[in-house]
Coordinates of C-alpha atoms in Angstrom, one line a residue:
M1 CA 0.0 0.1 0.4
K2 CA 1.2 3.3 -1.1
I3 CA 1.2 6.2 1.6
P4 CA -0.3 9.6 -0.2
G5 CA 2.6 11.9 -0.1
R6 CA 0.9 14.8 1.9
I7 CA 0.6 12.0 4.8
R8 CA 3.8 10.6 4.9
P9 CA 5.8 13.5 6.4
W10 CA 3.5 13.7 9.4
L11 CA 3.7 9.6 9.7
A12 CA 6.5 9.2 11.9
P13 CA 5.5 12.2 14.1
V14 CA 1.9 10.7 15.1
L15 CA 3.4 7.0 15.3
I16 CA 6.0 8.1 17.5
T17 CA 4.2 10.8 19.8
A18 CA 1.3 7.6 19.9
A19 CA 4.2 5.4 20.9
V20 CA 5.2 7.9 23.7
W21 CA 1.8 8.1 24.8
L22 CA 0.9 4.3 25.2
L23 CA 4.0 4.0 27.3
W24 CA 3.5 6.1 29.9
L25 CA -0.5 6.9 30.1
P26 CA -0.8 3.6 32.0
F27 CA 1.8 5.2 34.6
L28 CA 0.6 8.1 35.1
A29 CA -3.2 7.9 34.9
G30 CA -3.2 4.5 36.9
G31 CA -4.6 6.0 39.5
S32 CA -2.0 4.7 42.2
I33 CA -2.0 6.1 45.8
R34 CA 1.8 7.8 45.9
F35 CA 3.6 10.1 48.4
D36 CA 2.6 13.2 47.0
N37 CA -1.3 12.7 45.4
D38 CA -2.2 11.2 49.1
L39 CA -2.2 15.0 50.1
M40 CA -3.9 16.4 47.2
I41 CA -6.6 13.4 48.3
S42 CA -6.9 14.2 52.1
R43 CA -5.3 17.5 52.5
P44 CA -5.1 19.8 49.3
D45 CA -4.3 23.4 51.7
T46 CA -1.6 21.4 53.0
A47 CA 0.3 20.2 49.7
L48 CA -0.2 23.5 48.1
S49 CA 1.9 25.5 50.8
R50 CA 4.2 22.8 50.7
Y51 CA 5.5 23.6 47.4
I52 CA 6.0 27.4 48.3
S53 CA 7.8 26.3 51.5
E54 CA 10.0 24.2 48.6
G55 CA 10.4 27.0 46.4
R56 CA 8.0 26.6 43.7
P57 CA 5.5 29.1 43.6
G58 CA 5.1 28.8 40.1
L59 CA 3.9 25.2 40.0
V60 CA 1.2 26.3 42.5
V61 CA 0.2 29.0 39.8
L62 CA 0.1 27.1 37.1
L63 CA -1.9 24.3 39.1
H64 CA -4.8 26.8 39.6
V65 CA -3.8 28.2 36.1
L66 CA -4.7 24.5 34.8
G67 CA -7.7 23.8 37.0
L68 CA -5.6 20.8 38.7
T69 CA -6.2 21.9 42.5
A70 CA -8.7 19.2 43.0
F71 CA -7.0 15.5 42.5
N72 CA -7.7 14.7 38.7
P73 CA -5.0 11.8 37.7
L74 CA -6.4 11.6 33.9
K75 CA -6.9 15.0 33.7
S76 CA -3.2 15.6 34.8
A77 CA -1.7 13.0 32.8
L78 CA -3.4 14.3 29.9
L79 CA -2.2 17.8 29.7
F80 CA 1.1 16.7 30.9
L81 CA 1.7 14.3 27.5
V82 CA 0.8 17.1 25.2
F83 CA 3.5 19.3 27.1
F84 CA 5.9 16.7 27.4
T85 CA 5.6 15.6 23.6
G86 CA 5.8 18.8 22.6
A87 CA 8.7 19.6 24.4
A88 CA 10.7 16.4 22.9
W89 CA 9.2 18.1 19.5
L90 CA 10.3 21.3 19.7
P91 CA 14.6 20.9 19.5
V92 CA 13.7 18.9 16.3
L93 CA 11.1 21.3 15.0
F94 CA 14.6 24.0 15.6
L95 CA 17.0 22.1 13.3
R96 CA 14.6 21.4 10.8
R97 CA 13.7 25.4 10.8
T98 CA 17.3 26.4 10.5
G99 CA 18.6 23.2 8.2
S100 CA 21.1 22.1 10.5
P101 CA 22.5 18.3 11.1
G102 CA 20.1 16.6 13.5
S103 CA 17.2 16.8 11.5
G104 CA 15.9 14.8 9.0
R105 CA 14.6 11.5 8.0
S106 CA 15.9 10.1 11.5
D107 CA 15.0 12.6 13.9
W108 CA 12.1 11.2 15.1
L109 CA 14.7 8.8 17.1
F110 CA 15.7 11.9 19.2
V111 CA 12.0 12.0 21.0
L112 CA 11.8 8.2 20.5
L113 CA 15.0 7.7 22.7
C114 CA 14.6 10.9 25.1
A115 CA 10.7 10.2 25.8
A116 CA 11.0 6.5 27.1
S117 CA 13.8 7.0 28.9
P118 CA 13.3 5.2 32.4
V119 CA 14.9 8.0 34.4
W120 CA 11.9 10.2 33.9
A121 CA 9.4 7.5 36.1
Y122 CA 11.3 8.8 39.2
Q123 CA 10.1 12.5 38.0
F124 CA 6.8 11.2 37.3
Y125 CA 6.0 9.3 40.1
F126 CA 5.0 12.6 41.9
T127 CA 1.5 13.1 39.5
L128 CA 0.3 16.0 41.4
Q129 CA 3.0 18.3 39.6
L130 CA 2.7 16.4 36.4
A131 CA 1.2 19.0 34.5
P132 CA 3.0 21.8 35.8
V133 CA 5.8 20.2 35.5
G134 CA 5.5 19.0 31.4
L135 CA 4.5 22.4 30.9
G136 CA 8.0 23.6 32.7
M137 CA 9.6 21.2 30.3
L138 CA 7.4 22.8 27.3
L139 CA 8.6 26.6 28.2
T140 CA 12.4 25.7 28.9
A141 CA 12.6 24.1 25.5
G142 CA 10.6 26.6 23.5
T143 CA 12.8 29.6 25.5
A144 CA 16.2 27.5 24.9
C145 CA 15.1 27.8 21.0
L146 CA 13.9 31.7 21.1
D147 CA 17.4 32.2 22.4
T148 CA 19.6 30.3 20.2
F149 CA 17.7 31.9 17.6
W150 CA 18.0 35.5 19.3
C151 CA 21.9 34.5 19.8
M152 CA 22.6 33.3 16.0
E153 CA 20.3 35.4 13.7
E154 CA 22.6 38.3 12.2
R155 CA 19.5 40.9 11.2
K156 CA 17.5 41.9 14.6
T157 CA 16.8 45.3 15.5
P158 CA 16.2 46.7 19.3
L159 CA 12.7 46.7 18.8
V160 CA 13.0 43.0 18.2
R161 CA 15.3 41.7 20.5
V162 CA 14.6 43.6 23.7
P163 CA 11.1 42.1 23.8
Q164 CA 12.5 38.9 22.5
M165 CA 14.5 39.0 25.5
L166 CA 11.9 40.1 28.0
L167 CA 9.8 37.5 27.4
S168 CA 12.2 34.5 27.6
S169 CA 13.9 35.5 31.1
L170 CA 10.1 35.7 31.9
L171 CA 9.3 32.4 30.6
L172 CA 12.6 31.0 31.9
G173 CA 11.6 32.0 35.5
L174 CA 8.4 30.8 35.7
A175 CA 9.5 27.3 34.5
V176 CA 12.5 27.5 37.3
S177 CA 10.2 28.8 40.0
V178 CA 7.8 25.3 38.9
Y179 CA 10.8 23.0 39.8
Q180 CA 14.1 24.4 40.2
A181 CA 16.3 21.2 38.2
L182 CA 14.4 22.4 35.0
I183 CA 17.1 25.1 34.4
T184 CA 19.2 21.8 33.1
H185 CA 16.5 20.8 31.2
Y186 CA 16.8 24.5 29.1
L187 CA 20.8 24.2 29.2
A188 CA 20.8 20.9 27.9
V189 CA 18.4 21.9 24.9
A190 CA 20.1 25.2 24.4
A191 CA 23.7 23.0 24.3
I192 CA 22.5 20.8 21.9
L193 CA 21.1 23.5 19.2
V194 CA 24.3 25.9 20.1
F195 CA 26.6 22.6 18.9
S196 CA 23.7 21.8 15.9
C197 CA 24.2 25.7 14.6
L198 CA 28.2 26.0 15.1
W199 CA 28.6 22.6 13.5
N200 CA 26.5 23.7 10.3
G201 CA 28.6 26.7 10.0
Q202 CA 26.3 29.6 11.5
R203 CA 28.2 32.0 13.6
I204 CA 28.0 33.1 17.3
R205 CA 27.9 36.5 18.3
P206 CA 29.9 37.1 21.4
G207 CA 28.5 39.8 22.6
R208 CA 24.7 38.4 22.4
L209 CA 26.0 35.1 24.2
L210 CA 27.6 37.3 27.2
V211 CA 24.3 38.8 27.2
W212 CA 21.9 35.7 26.9
V213 CA 24.6 34.0 30.0
L214 CA 23.9 37.1 32.0
R215 CA 20.0 37.1 31.1
V216 CA 20.1 33.5 32.4
I217 CA 21.9 34.3 35.8
A218 CA 19.4 37.1 36.3
S219 CA 16.3 35.0 35.5
V220 CA 17.7 32.6 38.3
A221 CA 18.4 34.8 40.6
A222 CA 15.1 36.8 40.5
Y223 CA 13.6 33.4 41.0
L224 CA 15.6 32.8 44.0
A225 CA 14.5 35.8 45.8
I226 CA 10.9 36.0 44.6
A227 CA 11.0 32.5 46.3
R228 CA 12.4 33.5 49.2
L229 CA 10.2 36.6 50.2
L230 CA 7.0 34.1 49.7
R231 CA 8.6 32.0 51.9
G232 CA 9.8 34.1 54.4
G233 CA 13.3 33.3 54.6
E234 CA 15.6 30.1 53.9
S235 CA 14.2 26.4 52.9
A236 CA 15.4 23.8 55.3
Y237 CA 14.1 21.6 52.2
L238 CA 16.2 23.5 49.6
N239 CA 19.1 23.9 52.2
N240 CA 19.4 20.1 53.0
Q241 CA 19.8 19.6 49.0
V242 CA 23.3 20.9 48.8
L243 CA 25.8 18.8 50.1
W244 CA 29.0 21.3 49.8
G245 CA 29.9 22.2 53.1
R246 CA 27.2 19.9 55.0
Q247 CA 29.9 16.8 54.2
P248 CA 33.7 16.5 53.8
V249 CA 35.0 17.5 50.3
S250 CA 36.3 14.4 49.6
E251 CA 32.7 12.7 50.0
S252 CA 31.3 14.9 47.4
L253 CA 34.2 14.5 44.8
I254 CA 33.5 10.3 45.8
G255 CA 30.1 10.6 44.7
L256 CA 30.4 12.9 41.6
F257 CA 33.0 10.1 40.4
R258 CA 30.0 7.6 40.9
Q259 CA 27.7 9.3 39.1
A260 CA 30.1 9.9 36.6
G261 CA 30.8 6.1 36.7
K262 CA 27.1 5.1 36.7
L263 CA 26.5 7.1 33.4
L264 CA 29.3 5.9 31.6
V265 CA 28.5 2.0 33.0
P266 CA 24.7 2.2 32.3
L267 CA 23.2 -0.7 34.0
S268 CA 20.3 0.5 36.4
S269 CA 17.1 2.2 35.4
V270 CA 18.0 5.8 36.4
S271 CA 21.2 5.9 34.2
L272 CA 20.1 3.5 31.1
S273 CA 20.9 5.3 28.1
L274 CA 23.1 5.8 25.0
Y275 CA 25.4 8.3 26.6
P276 CA 28.5 6.4 26.7
V277 CA 28.0 5.6 22.6
G278 CA 27.1 8.9 22.4
I279 CA 30.2 10.3 24.1
I280 CA 31.9 7.9 21.5
L281 CA 30.3 9.0 18.6
L282 CA 31.3 12.9 19.8
V283 CA 35.1 12.1 19.3
L284 CA 34.8 10.3 16.2
L285 CA 32.6 13.6 14.8
L286 CA 35.6 16.2 16.2
R287 CA 38.1 13.7 14.9
Q288 CA 36.5 14.0 11.2
R289 CA 35.9 17.6 11.7
R290 CA 40.0 18.0 12.5
K291 CA 40.7 16.3 9.5
A292 CA 38.7 18.5 7.4
G293 CA 40.5 21.3 8.4
K294 CA 37.4 23.3 10.0
P295 CA 37.5 25.2 13.1
L296 CA 37.9 22.8 16.2
F297 CA 38.2 24.9 19.5
I298 CA 34.4 26.3 19.7
I299 CA 32.6 23.7 18.7
T300 CA 35.0 21.2 21.1
L301 CA 34.4 23.5 23.5
A302 CA 30.6 23.3 23.0
G303 CA 30.7 19.3 22.6
I304 CA 32.4 19.4 26.0
A305 CA 29.5 21.6 27.6
V306 CA 26.8 18.9 26.1
L307 CA 28.4 16.1 28.1
I308 CA 28.8 17.8 31.2
L309 CA 25.3 18.7 31.5
P310 CA 24.0 15.2 32.8
L311 CA 26.2 15.8 36.1
L312 CA 26.0 19.6 36.2
M313 CA 23.0 19.1 39.3
N314 CA 25.7 16.9 41.2
I315 CA 28.4 19.8 40.4
V316 CA 26.2 22.2 41.7
L317 CA 24.6 20.2 44.8
G318 CA 27.9 18.4 45.9
G319 CA 27.7 14.7 45.2
A320 CA 25.1 12.1 44.3
T321 CA 21.4 13.3 43.8
V322 CA 18.0 12.2 43.5
P323 CA 17.0 10.5 40.1
R324 CA 13.9 12.9 39.6
T325 CA 16.3 15.9 39.4
Q326 CA 17.8 14.0 36.0
F327 CA 16.1 16.8 33.5
A328 CA 19.5 16.4 31.0
L329 CA 21.2 13.2 30.5
Q330 CA 17.6 12.0 28.5
V331 CA 18.3 14.8 26.0
V332 CA 22.2 14.7 25.4
A333 CA 22.3 10.8 25.1
A334 CA 19.2 11.0 22.3
F335 CA 21.0 13.8 20.5
L336 CA 24.2 12.5 20.1
P337 CA 23.3 9.5 18.2
V338 CA 21.0 10.6 16.0
F339 CA 23.1 14.1 15.6
Y340 CA 26.1 11.5 14.0
A341 CA 23.6 9.6 11.9
A342 CA 22.6 13.4 10.1
A343 CA 25.8 14.7 10.0
V344 CA 28.5 11.9 8.5
P345 CA 27.2 10.6 5.5
G346 CA 26.0 6.9 4.9
K347 CA 23.0 4.9 6.0
H348 CA 24.2 4.0 9.3
R349 CA 21.7 1.3 9.7
F350 CA 23.6 -0.3 12.7
L351 CA 23.4 2.9 14.5
K352 CA 19.7 3.5 13.8
G353 CA 19.5 -0.1 14.9
L354 CA 21.3 0.4 18.1
C355 CA 19.1 3.2 18.8
I356 CA 15.4 1.6 18.0
A357 CA 17.2 -1.3 20.2
A358 CA 17.8 0.8 22.9
A359 CA 14.4 2.5 22.8
V360 CA 12.8 -0.4 23.0
L361 CA 15.0 -1.4 26.0
Q362 CA 14.5 1.5 28.0
A363 CA 10.5 1.0 27.2
A364 CA 10.5 -2.5 28.6
C365 CA 12.3 -0.7 31.7
V366 CA 9.3 1.7 32.0
I367 CA 6.9 -0.9 31.8
R368 CA 8.7 -2.6 34.6
L369 CA 9.1 -0.1 37.3
W370 CA 5.1 0.7 36.1
H371 CA 4.7 -2.7 36.9
T372 CA 6.3 -2.8 40.0
D373 CA 4.2 0.9 41.7
T374 CA 1.2 -0.4 41.0
L375 CA 1.6 -3.8 42.9
R376 CA 3.5 -1.2 45.9
S377 CA 0.3 0.8 45.7
R378 CA -2.0 -2.5 46.0
Q379 CA 0.0 -4.2 48.7
D380 CA -0.1 -0.2 50.5
Q381 CA -3.8 0.0 50.1
A382 CA -4.4 -3.6 51.5
A383 CA -2.5 -2.7 54.5
A384 CA -4.2 0.7 55.2
R385 CA -7.4 -0.8 55.1
E386 CA -6.8 -3.9 57.4
I387 CA -5.1 -1.4 59.9
A388 CA -7.8 1.1 59.6
A389 CA -10.4 -1.9 60.6
V390 CA -8.3 -2.6 63.6
L391 CA -8.3 0.7 64.7
E392 CA -11.2 1.6 64.9
E393 CA -11.9 -0.7 67.9
A394 CA -8.2 -0.9 69.5
N395 CA -8.7 3.3 69.5
P396 CA -12.3 4.5 70.3
S397 CA -10.6 7.6 72.7
G398 CA -8.7 8.7 69.3
K399 CA -5.4 8.6 71.0
P400 CA -2.3 9.4 68.8
V401 CA -1.1 6.7 66.6
L402 CA 2.7 5.1 66.4
F403 CA 4.0 2.9 64.1
Y404 CA 6.7 1.2 64.8
G405 CA 8.9 -0.3 62.2
T406 CA 8.1 -0.4 58.4
L407 CA 6.1 -2.5 55.8
P408 CA 8.3 -2.6 52.9
F409 CA 7.2 -3.6 49.5
E410 CA 7.8 -7.6 48.6
D411 CA 6.8 -9.2 45.7
S412 CA 8.5 -12.1 44.2
S413 CA 7.0 -12.1 41.1
V414 CA 8.4 -8.4 39.9
L415 CA 12.2 -7.5 39.6
T416 CA 12.2 -5.0 41.7
E417 CA 14.4 -2.2 41.6
K418 CA 14.3 0.1 44.8
K419 CA 15.7 3.3 43.9
D420 CA 14.3 6.6 44.9
V421 CA 10.9 6.1 45.1
I422 CA 9.7 3.5 42.9
G423 CA 9.3 0.3 45.3
M424 CA 9.1 2.2 48.7
S425 CA 6.0 1.7 50.6
F426 CA 4.2 4.5 52.5
F427 CA 5.8 3.5 55.8
E428 CA 9.7 3.3 54.3
W429 CA 9.0 7.2 53.8
G430 CA 9.6 9.9 56.4
G431 CA 13.2 8.8 57.2
Y432 CA 12.5 5.5 58.9
S433 CA 15.7 3.1 59.3
P434 CA 16.1 0.2 61.9
E435 CA 17.7 3.0 64.3
R436 CA 14.8 5.1 64.1
P437 CA 11.6 2.7 63.6
G438 CA 9.0 5.3 64.6
Y439 CA 9.5 7.3 61.7
S440 CA 7.1 5.1 59.4
T441 CA 4.6 6.9 61.2
P442 CA 4.1 9.8 59.1
G443 CA 3.8 7.9 55.8
G444 CA 1.7 5.8 57.8
V445 CA -0.6 8.0 58.8
R446 CA -1.1 9.7 55.6
L447 CA -1.7 6.2 53.9
L448 CA -4.6 6.0 56.2
E449 CA -5.7 9.5 55.6
A450 CA -5.9 8.8 51.9
V451 CA -7.2 5.4 51.1
T452 CA -9.7 5.3 54.6
D453 CA -11.9 7.4 56.8
I454 CA -10.3 8.1 59.7
T455 CA -7.8 10.5 59.9
P456 CA -5.3 9.6 63.0
V457 CA -2.9 12.2 64.7
P458 CA 0.5 11.1 64.8
Y459 CA 2.5 10.3 68.2
H460 CA 5.8 12.1 68.2
Y461 CA 7.5 9.6 66.7
W462 CA 10.8 11.4 67.4
S463 CA 11.3 11.0 70.9
I464 CA 10.0 7.4 72.1
P465 CA 10.2 6.6 76.1
A466 CA 12.6 4.1 76.8
D467 CA 10.0 2.2 78.4
L468 CA 7.1 2.0 75.6
D469 CA 10.2 1.3 73.5
A470 CA 11.1 -1.8 75.1
L471 CA 7.3 -2.8 75.5
V472 CA 6.8 -2.7 71.8
R473 CA 9.7 -4.5 71.0
S474 CA 8.3 -7.1 72.8
M475 CA 5.1 -7.0 70.7
P476 CA 4.4 -9.9 68.0
E477 CA 4.9 -8.3 64.5
W478 CA 1.8 -7.2 62.3
P479 CA -0.6 -8.7 61.4
A480 CA -0.4 -11.2 64.5
E481 CA -3.0 -11.0 67.3
G482 CA -1.4 -8.7 69.7
S483 CA 0.5 -6.3 67.2
V484 CA -1.3 -3.5 67.9
R485 CA -2.4 -2.5 71.5
E486 CA -3.5 0.9 73.1
T487 CA -1.2 2.3 75.9
E488 CA -1.4 5.1 77.9
E489 CA -0.1 7.7 75.7
A490 CA -0.6 6.1 72.3
V491 CA -2.0 2.9 70.2
V492 CA 0.7 1.5 68.8
I493 CA 0.9 -0.5 65.5
R494 CA 4.0 -3.1 65.5
L495 CA 5.3 -3.6 62.1
R496 CA 8.3 -5.3 60.9
L497 CA 12.0 -4.5 62.1
D498 CA 14.6 -5.5 59.6
P499 CA 18.2 -4.7 59.9
E500 CA 18.1 -4.9 55.8
N501 CA 15.4 -2.6 55.1

């Protein structure tokens, strides 16, 4: 069957976009109870005020603008997918517009590789902020395209440049106020676009580049000042993310090298990508350019910047960071193989086949993570209902509740890769450890509020009296008889104490 000429250019974009939607929609709109949407279900005002304290006022604004202040997983997922796929296609459209390498018949591979990256799952776990973060990604990608045009274009009057700069700065500031790590997405998209334009022979204007850098710094500084003003001072949450000065410099450097090693040997879902292949291809590109006698210094600097960006958050924060802050690896790892296939003459069937195989492997990892999270949610909800039924009888006077121990997610039918949030039960949030057995209380209380009709008051779990601690340790583990007991101070639920968890 011959495909009509008018339809053929749209076929690949439509099919790739549909594949991305089919991959992510079950994960995003599946209805799993997670450690953020539980607050929107039970205490929406608390959820929104928490974002202000974390320095994300733009997220709260966009939740109101998008009509998502009430929990609506399907609407949030659909809006997000529109923004997310739009952000993935924008760099491709830019490269097509400028005629730079990276555009052409195989540019759809960039969207497929980027959008299917499993590390997105750790960001998308937080379904409450999905749509605003997706819109933030669309803004950062669009702003990067706008700024690259501004930096490369020869003919522009101040009447055009000034409004464009103001609009770009405003949109970037809004995006960063939605989620701070989105600045790395902006930088990654801008870096690959600048690299493509330089490779294509377009001249970068040093004066405009300096203004561009200063404008980005000013946008971020303005956001930080506004966020500090809104929350009324320092943020403990943000300060705790920065490891420089809070641990020895040697530990920070070790964390950086470990993260670099994970990117170079991508054996886990948080680093699974073609990044190491991209490094090799970039070296081959630069070698070929040197043989052709073309200018090498500036393009080499741009290439190094592209490679460093996946480690930028680790460098800024001083060591290993949570996977959900990674917004650059997906862009860089998808760009380099596709750019090589477009820039170097040849059919590159093996490389394109490798890209497709990598995308399939990434998608399989996403499905595994989604399945793991679904089973974890079911286990948590079942445990919450069973505990609530017992509490209704054991706690008629409404005493504070203390969860002692944890209920880790366990299922032998799925390969669980517990990293950051996927596969972590509610009872493991809040800083639980065997040395701090009562720290499962906040997660347990939040789970009960979201799943059941009871609203227990948490006991002061951070300071458990010695006599109560000794009593609880002698109790049998849930769900055995006697694992829930009313004491003078609280109702205690004795969960599992396991040094391996």
